[in-house]
Short mmCIF file of C-alpha atoms and ligand atoms in Angstrom, two decimals:
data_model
loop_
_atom_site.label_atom_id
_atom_site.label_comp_id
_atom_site.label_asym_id
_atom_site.label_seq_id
_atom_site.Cartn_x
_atom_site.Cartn_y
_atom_site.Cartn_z
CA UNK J 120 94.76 64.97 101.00
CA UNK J 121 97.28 67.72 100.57
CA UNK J 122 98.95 69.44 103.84
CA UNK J 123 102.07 71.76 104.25
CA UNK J 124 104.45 69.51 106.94
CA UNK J 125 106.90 70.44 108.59
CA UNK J 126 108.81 66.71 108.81
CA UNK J 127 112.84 67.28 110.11
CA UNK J 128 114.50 69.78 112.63
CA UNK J 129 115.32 72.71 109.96
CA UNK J 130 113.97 71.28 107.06
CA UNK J 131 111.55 73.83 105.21
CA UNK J 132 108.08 72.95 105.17
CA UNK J 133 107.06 71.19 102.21
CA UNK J 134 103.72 69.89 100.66
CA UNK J 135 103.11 66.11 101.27
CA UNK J 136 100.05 64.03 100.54
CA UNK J 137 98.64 62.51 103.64
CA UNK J 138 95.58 60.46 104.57
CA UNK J 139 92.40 61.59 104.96
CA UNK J 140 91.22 62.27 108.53
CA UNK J 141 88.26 60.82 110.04
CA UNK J 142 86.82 62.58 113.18
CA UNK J 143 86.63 60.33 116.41
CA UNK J 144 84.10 60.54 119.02
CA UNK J 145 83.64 64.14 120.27
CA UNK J 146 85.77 65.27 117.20
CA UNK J 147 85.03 67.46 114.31
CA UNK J 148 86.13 67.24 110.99
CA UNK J 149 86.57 70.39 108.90
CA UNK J 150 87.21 71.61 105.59
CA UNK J 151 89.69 73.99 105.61
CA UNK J 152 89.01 77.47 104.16
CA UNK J 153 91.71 79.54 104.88
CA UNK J 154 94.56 79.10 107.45
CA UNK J 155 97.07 81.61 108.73
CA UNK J 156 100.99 81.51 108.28
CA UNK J 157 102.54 83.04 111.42
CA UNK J 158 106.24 83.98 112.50
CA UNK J 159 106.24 81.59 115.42
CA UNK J 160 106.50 79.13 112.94
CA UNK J 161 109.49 80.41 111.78
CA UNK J 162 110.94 80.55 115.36
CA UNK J 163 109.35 76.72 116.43
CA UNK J 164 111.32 75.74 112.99
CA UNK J 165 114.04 76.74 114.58
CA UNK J 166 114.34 75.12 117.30
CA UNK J 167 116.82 72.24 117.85
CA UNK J 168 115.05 68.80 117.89
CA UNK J 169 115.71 68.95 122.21
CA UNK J 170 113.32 72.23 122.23
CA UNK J 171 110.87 70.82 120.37
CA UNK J 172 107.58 69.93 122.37
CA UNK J 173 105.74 67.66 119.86
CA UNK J 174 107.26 64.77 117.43
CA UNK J 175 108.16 65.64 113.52
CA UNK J 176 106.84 65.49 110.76
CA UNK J 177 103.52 68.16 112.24
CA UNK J 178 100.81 69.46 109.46
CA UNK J 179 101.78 73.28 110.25
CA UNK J 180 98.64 75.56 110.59
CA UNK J 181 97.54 77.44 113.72
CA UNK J 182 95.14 79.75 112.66
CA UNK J 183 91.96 77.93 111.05
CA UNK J 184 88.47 78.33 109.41
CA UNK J 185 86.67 76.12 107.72
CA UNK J 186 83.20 74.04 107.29
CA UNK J 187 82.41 71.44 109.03
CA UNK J 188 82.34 68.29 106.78
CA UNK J 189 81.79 65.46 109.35
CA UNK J 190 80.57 65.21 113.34
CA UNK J 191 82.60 62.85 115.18
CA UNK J 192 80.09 60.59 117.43
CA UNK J 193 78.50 62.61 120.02
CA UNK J 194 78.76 65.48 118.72
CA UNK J 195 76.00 68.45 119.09
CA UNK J 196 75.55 71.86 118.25
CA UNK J 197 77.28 72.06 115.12
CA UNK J 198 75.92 70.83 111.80
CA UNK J 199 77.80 70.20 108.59
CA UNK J 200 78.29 73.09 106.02
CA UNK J 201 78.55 75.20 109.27
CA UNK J 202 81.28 77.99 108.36
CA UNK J 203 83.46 78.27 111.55
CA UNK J 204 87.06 79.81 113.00
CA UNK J 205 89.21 77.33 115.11
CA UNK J 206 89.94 78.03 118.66
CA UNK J 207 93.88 77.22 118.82
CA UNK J 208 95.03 77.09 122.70
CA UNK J 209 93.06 73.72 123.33
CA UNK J 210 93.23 72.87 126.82
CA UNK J 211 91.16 69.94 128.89
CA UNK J 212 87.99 71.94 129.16
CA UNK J 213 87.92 71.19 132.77
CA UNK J 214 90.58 72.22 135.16
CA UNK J 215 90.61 75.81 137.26
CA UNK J 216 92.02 77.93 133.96
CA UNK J 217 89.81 75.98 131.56
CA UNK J 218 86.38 76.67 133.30
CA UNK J 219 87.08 80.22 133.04
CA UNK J 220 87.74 79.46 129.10
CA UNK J 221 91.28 80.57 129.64
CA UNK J 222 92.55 77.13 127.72
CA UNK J 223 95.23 79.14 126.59
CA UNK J 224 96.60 78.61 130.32
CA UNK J 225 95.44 74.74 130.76
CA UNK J 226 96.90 73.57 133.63
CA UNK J 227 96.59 69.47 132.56
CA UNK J 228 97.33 70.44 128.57
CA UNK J 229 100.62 68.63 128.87
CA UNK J 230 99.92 65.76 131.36
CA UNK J 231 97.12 65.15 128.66
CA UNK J 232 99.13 65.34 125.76
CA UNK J 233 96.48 67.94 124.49
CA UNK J 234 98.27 70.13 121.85
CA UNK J 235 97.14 72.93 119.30
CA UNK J 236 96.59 72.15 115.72
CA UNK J 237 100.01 73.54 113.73
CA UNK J 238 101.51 72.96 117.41
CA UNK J 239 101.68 69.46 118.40
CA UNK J 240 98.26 68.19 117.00
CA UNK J 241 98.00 68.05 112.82
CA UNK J 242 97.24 72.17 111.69
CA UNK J 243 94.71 74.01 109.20
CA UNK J 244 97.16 74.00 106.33
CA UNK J 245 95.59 70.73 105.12
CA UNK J 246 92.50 70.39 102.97
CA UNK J 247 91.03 69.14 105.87
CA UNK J 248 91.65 68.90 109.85
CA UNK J 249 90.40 67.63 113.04
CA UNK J 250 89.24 69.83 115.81
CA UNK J 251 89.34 67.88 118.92
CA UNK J 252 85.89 69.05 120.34
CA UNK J 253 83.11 71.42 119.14
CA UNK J 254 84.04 73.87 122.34
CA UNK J 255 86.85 74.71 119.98
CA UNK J 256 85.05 76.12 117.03
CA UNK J 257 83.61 79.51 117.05
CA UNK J 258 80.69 80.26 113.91
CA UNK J 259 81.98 82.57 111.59
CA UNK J 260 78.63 84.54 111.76
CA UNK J 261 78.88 85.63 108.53
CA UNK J 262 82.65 86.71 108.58
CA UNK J 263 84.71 86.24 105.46
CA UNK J 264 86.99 83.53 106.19
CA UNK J 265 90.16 84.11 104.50
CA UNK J 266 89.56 88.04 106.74
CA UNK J 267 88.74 85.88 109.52
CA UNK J 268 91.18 83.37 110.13
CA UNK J 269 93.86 85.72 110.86
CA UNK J 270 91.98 86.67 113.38
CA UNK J 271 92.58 83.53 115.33
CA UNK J 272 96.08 84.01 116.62
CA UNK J 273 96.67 87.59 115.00
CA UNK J 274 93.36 89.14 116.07
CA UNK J 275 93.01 87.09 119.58
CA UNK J 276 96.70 87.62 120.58
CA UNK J 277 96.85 91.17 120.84
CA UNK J 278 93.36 91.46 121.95
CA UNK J 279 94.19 89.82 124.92
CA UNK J 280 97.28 91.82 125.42
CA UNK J 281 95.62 95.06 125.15
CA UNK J 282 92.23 94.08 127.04
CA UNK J 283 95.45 92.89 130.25
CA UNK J 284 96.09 96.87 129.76
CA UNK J 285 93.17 98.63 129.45
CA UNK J 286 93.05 100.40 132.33
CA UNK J 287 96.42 101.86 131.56
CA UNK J 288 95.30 102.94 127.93
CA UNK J 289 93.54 105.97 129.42
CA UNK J 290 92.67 108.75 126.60
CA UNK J 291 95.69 110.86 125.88
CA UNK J 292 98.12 108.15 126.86
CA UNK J 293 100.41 106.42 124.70
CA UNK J 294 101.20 103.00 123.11
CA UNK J 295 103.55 102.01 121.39
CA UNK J 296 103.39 98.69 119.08
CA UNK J 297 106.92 96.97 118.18
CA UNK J 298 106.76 95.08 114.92
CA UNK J 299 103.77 96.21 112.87
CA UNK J 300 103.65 92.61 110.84
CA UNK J 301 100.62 89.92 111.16
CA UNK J 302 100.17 91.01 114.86
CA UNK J 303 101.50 94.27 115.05
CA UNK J 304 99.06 95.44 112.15
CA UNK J 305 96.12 93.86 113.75
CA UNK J 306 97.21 94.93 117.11
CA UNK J 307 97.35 99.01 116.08
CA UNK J 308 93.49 98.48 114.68
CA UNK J 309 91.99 97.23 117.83
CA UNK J 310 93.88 99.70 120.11
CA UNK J 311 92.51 102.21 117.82
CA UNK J 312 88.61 100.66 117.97
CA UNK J 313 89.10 100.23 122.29
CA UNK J 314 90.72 103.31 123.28
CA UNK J 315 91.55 106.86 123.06
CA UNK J 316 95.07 106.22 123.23
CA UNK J 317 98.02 107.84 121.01
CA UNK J 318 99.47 104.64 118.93
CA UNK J 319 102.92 104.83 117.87
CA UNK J 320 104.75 101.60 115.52
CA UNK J 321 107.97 100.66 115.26
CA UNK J 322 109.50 98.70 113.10
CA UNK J 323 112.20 98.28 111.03
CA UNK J 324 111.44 98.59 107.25
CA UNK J 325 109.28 101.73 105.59
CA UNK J 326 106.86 99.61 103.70
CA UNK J 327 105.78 97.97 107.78
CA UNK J 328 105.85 101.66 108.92
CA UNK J 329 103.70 102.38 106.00
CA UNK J 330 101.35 99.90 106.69
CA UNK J 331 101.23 100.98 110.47
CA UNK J 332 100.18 104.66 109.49
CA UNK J 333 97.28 103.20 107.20
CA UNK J 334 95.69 101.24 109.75
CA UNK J 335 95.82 103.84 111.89
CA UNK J 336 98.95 104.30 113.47
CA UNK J 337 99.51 108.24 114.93
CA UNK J 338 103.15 107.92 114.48
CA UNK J 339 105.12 105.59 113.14
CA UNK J 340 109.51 105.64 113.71
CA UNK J 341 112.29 103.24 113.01
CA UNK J 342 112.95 100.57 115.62
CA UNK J 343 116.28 101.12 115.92
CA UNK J 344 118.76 102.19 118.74
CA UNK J 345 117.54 105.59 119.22
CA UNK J 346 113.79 104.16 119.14
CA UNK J 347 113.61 104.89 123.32
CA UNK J 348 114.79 108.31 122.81
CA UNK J 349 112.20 108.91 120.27
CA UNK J 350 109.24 107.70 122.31
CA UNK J 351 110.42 109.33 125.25
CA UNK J 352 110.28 112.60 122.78
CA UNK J 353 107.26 112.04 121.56
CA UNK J 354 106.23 111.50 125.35
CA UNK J 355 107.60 114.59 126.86
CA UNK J 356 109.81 112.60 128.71
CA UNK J 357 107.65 110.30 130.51
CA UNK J 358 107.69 107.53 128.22
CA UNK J 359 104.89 105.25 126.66
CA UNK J 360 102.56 103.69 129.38
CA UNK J 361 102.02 100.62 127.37
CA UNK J 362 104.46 99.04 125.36
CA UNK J 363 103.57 95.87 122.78
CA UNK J 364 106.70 94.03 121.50
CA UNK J 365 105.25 91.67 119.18
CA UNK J 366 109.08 90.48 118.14
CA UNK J 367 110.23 90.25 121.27
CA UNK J 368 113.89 90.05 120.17
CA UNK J 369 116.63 91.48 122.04
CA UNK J 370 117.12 94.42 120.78
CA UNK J 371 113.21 95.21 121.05
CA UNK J 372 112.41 93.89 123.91
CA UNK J 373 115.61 96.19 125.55
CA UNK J 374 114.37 98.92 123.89
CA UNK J 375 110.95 98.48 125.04
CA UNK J 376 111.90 98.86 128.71
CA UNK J 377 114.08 101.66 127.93
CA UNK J 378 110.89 103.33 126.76
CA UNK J 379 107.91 102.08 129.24
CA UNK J 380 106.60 104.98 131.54
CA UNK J 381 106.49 104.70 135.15
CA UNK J 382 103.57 102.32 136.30
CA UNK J 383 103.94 101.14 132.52
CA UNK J 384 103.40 97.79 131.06
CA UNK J 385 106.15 95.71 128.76
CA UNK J 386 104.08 92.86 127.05
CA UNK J 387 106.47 90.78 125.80
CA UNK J 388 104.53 88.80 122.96
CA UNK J 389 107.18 87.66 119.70
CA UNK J 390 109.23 84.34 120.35
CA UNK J 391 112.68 86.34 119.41
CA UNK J 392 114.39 85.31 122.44
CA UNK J 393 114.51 88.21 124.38
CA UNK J 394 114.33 88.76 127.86
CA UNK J 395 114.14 92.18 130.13
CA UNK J 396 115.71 92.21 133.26
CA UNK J 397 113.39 93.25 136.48
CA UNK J 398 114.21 94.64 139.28
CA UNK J 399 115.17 97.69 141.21
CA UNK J 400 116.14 100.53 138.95
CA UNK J 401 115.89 97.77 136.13
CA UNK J 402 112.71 99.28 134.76
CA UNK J 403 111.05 102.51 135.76
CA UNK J 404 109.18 101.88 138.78
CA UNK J 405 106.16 99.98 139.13
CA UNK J 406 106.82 99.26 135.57
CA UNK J 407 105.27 95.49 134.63
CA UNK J 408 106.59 93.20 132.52
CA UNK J 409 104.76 90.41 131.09
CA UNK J 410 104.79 87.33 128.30
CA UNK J 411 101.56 85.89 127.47
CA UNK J 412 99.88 83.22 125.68
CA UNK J 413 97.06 83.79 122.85
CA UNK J 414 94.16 84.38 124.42
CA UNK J 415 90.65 82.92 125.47
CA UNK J 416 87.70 81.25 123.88
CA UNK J 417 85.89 84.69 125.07
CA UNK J 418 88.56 86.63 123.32
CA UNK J 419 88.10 84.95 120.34
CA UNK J 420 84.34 85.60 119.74
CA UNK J 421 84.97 89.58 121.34
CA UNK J 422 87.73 89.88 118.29
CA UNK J 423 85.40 88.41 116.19
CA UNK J 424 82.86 90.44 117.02
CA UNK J 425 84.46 93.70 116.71
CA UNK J 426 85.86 92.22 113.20
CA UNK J 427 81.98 92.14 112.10
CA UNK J 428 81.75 95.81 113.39
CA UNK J 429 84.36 96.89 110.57
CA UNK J 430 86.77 97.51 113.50
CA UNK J 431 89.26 95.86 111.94
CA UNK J 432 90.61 94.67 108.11
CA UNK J 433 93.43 92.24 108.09
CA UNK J 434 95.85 93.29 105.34
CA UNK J 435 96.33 89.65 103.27
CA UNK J 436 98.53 88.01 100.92
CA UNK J 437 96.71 84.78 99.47
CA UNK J 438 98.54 81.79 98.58
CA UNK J 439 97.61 78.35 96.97
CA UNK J 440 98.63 75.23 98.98
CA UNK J 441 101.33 74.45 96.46
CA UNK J 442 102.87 78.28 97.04
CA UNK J 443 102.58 77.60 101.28
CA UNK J 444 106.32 77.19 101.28
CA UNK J 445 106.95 80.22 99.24
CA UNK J 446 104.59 81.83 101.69
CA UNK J 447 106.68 80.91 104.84
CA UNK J 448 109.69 81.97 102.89
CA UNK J 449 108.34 85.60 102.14
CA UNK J 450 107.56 85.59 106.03
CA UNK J 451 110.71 84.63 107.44
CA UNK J 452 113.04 87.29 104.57
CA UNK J 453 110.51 89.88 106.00
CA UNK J 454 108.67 90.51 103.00
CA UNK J 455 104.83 89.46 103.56
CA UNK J 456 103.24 92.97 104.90
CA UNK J 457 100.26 92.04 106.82
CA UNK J 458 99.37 88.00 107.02
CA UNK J 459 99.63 85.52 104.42
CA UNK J 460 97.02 83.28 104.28
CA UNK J 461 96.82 80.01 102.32
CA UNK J 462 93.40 78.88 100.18
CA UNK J 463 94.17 74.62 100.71
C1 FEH B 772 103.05 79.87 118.68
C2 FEH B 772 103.97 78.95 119.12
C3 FEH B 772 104.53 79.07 120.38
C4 FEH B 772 104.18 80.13 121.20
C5 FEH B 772 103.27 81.07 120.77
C6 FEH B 772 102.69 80.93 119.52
C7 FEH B 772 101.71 81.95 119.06
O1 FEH B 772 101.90 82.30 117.73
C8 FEH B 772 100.32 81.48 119.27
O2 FEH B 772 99.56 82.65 119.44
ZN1 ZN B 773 100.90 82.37 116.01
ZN1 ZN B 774 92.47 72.62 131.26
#
């Protein structure tokens, strides 16, 4: 079968043949539909080979739906033709953070060796993949996929960072979302569906800031230098009392705790590198500052959920298998607006 690999430190991802997979006991085999290109695959490519937590060469994908085309032995609940969404944090299933479905936070995921597809275990961009258990498949419920699959890692991601800040996103308060690209995008449609709150984008380019007023974005201003000064403007001074930095670059993720109010919250999503500096007089008081992880198996079905509600539409750019490298090229010069998604 066809899959988009990433196979040396800094090489681009390229199309290779591979063979077929055949799902083991417990296992799943799908057919993909439609899987997700995401900017953290920019950043994991590159890494030097020391940073890298899985071997080379890795079927790149972490955002999949697909059929299912085969049950591994075992298997229940799921039958094949069944359309589904992959689950991407896949932890044990067992441990303290697991049994609360937070596998996103698996506390034995690297004693096991347990990885996410496009992370460590072969990904969706593949004509077909292997979910490692039917706990990690979620029915589409009538969802269109290649809408859907974003939805995964772009939908579940800021979900969970908002739902961490909800009771800060009180009606008449403000957030602000850094980087209005696959996430960001996603991220200004749900704050607008779950709260009363005043959204403000930032971002770099006109066509993103653009894209953030259509999807609903209140105000949308240049991430640049003077972006702090402009929030805290638009704020009368108090600043935003949630801030979503979903580049996470230096530069942003400075400027985002220039900006947070006091009692605020920095979520520091994007893999740019950055890092904010906390302590007293550091950030406005009682100001938290936080990185996290995807989100849970919970999450997943809420987003997907409130997807099916017409809460949100996930601006796409399709691409054949054969254009996936063209796809991740677009992404990393800054030119996809919303998520590119590839049709195996
Ligand atoms: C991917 C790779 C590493 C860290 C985080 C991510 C996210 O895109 C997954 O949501
Ligand atoms: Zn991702
Ligand atoms: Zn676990």
């Amino acid at each position: 079968m066809k899959a988009l690999q990433y196979r040396a430190v800094g090489a681009a991802p390229e199309v290779v043949t591979v063979a077929d997979p055949e799902p083991g006991p417990g296992e799943v085999l799908l057919k993909v539909t439609a899987a997700g290109v995401c900017h953290s695959d920019i950043a994991v490519m590159s890494w030097p080979a020391e940073q890298l937590p899985f071997p080379l060469p890795l079927t790149l994908g972490h955002e999949g739906v697909g059929t299912v085309a085969a049950l591994g032995d075992g298997v229940t609940g799921f039958a094949v033709g069944d359309a589904v969404a992959v689950y991407g944090p896949w932890g044990c299933g067992s441990c303290h953070m697991c049994a609360q479905g937070k596998e996103n936070y698996c506390l034995r995921a690297a004693e096991l060796g347990i990885r996410p597809p496009g992370l460590g275990a072969p990904g969706a961009i593949a004509e077909h993949m292997i979910v490692d258990s039917p706990r990690h498949l979620v029915p589409l419920g009538g969802l269109d996929p290649v809408q859907a699959v974003p939805l995964t890692d772009a939908g579940l991601t800021p979900y969970h960072s908002i739902k961490m800040s909800l009771p800060k996103l009180l009606p008449g308060t403000t957030a602000v979302v850094i980087g209005t690209g696959g996430l960001g995008h996603v991220a200004i449609q749900l704050l607008r569906a779950m709260t009363a709150v005043r959204v403000v984008a930032l971002d770099v380019t006109q066509e993103k800031l653009d894209l953030a007023r259509a999807v609903g974005a209140h105000e949308a201003v240049l991430s640049d230098a003077a972006a702090a000064a402009a929030v805290r403007e638009l704020t009368g001074g108090q600043g935003a009392e949630v801030v979503l930095d979903f580049v996470g670059a230096q530069p942003t993720v400075t400027s985002a705790g220039a900006m947070v109010a006091v009692e605020g919250d920095v979520t520091i999503v994007g893999l740019g590198g950055g890092a904010l500096p906390v302590g007293f007089g550091a950030v406005p008081y009682e100001a938290r500052v936080c990185s996290p992880y995807w989100g849970t198996r919970a999450e997943l079905v809420e987003v997907l959920d409130l997807a099916r509600a017409g809460a949100v539409e996930v601006h796409v750019e399709k691409y054949g298998m054969d254009d996936a490298p063209e796809a991740y090229e677009r992404l990393h010069a800054g030119k996809i607006n919303g998520r590119a998604v590839i049709l195996p």
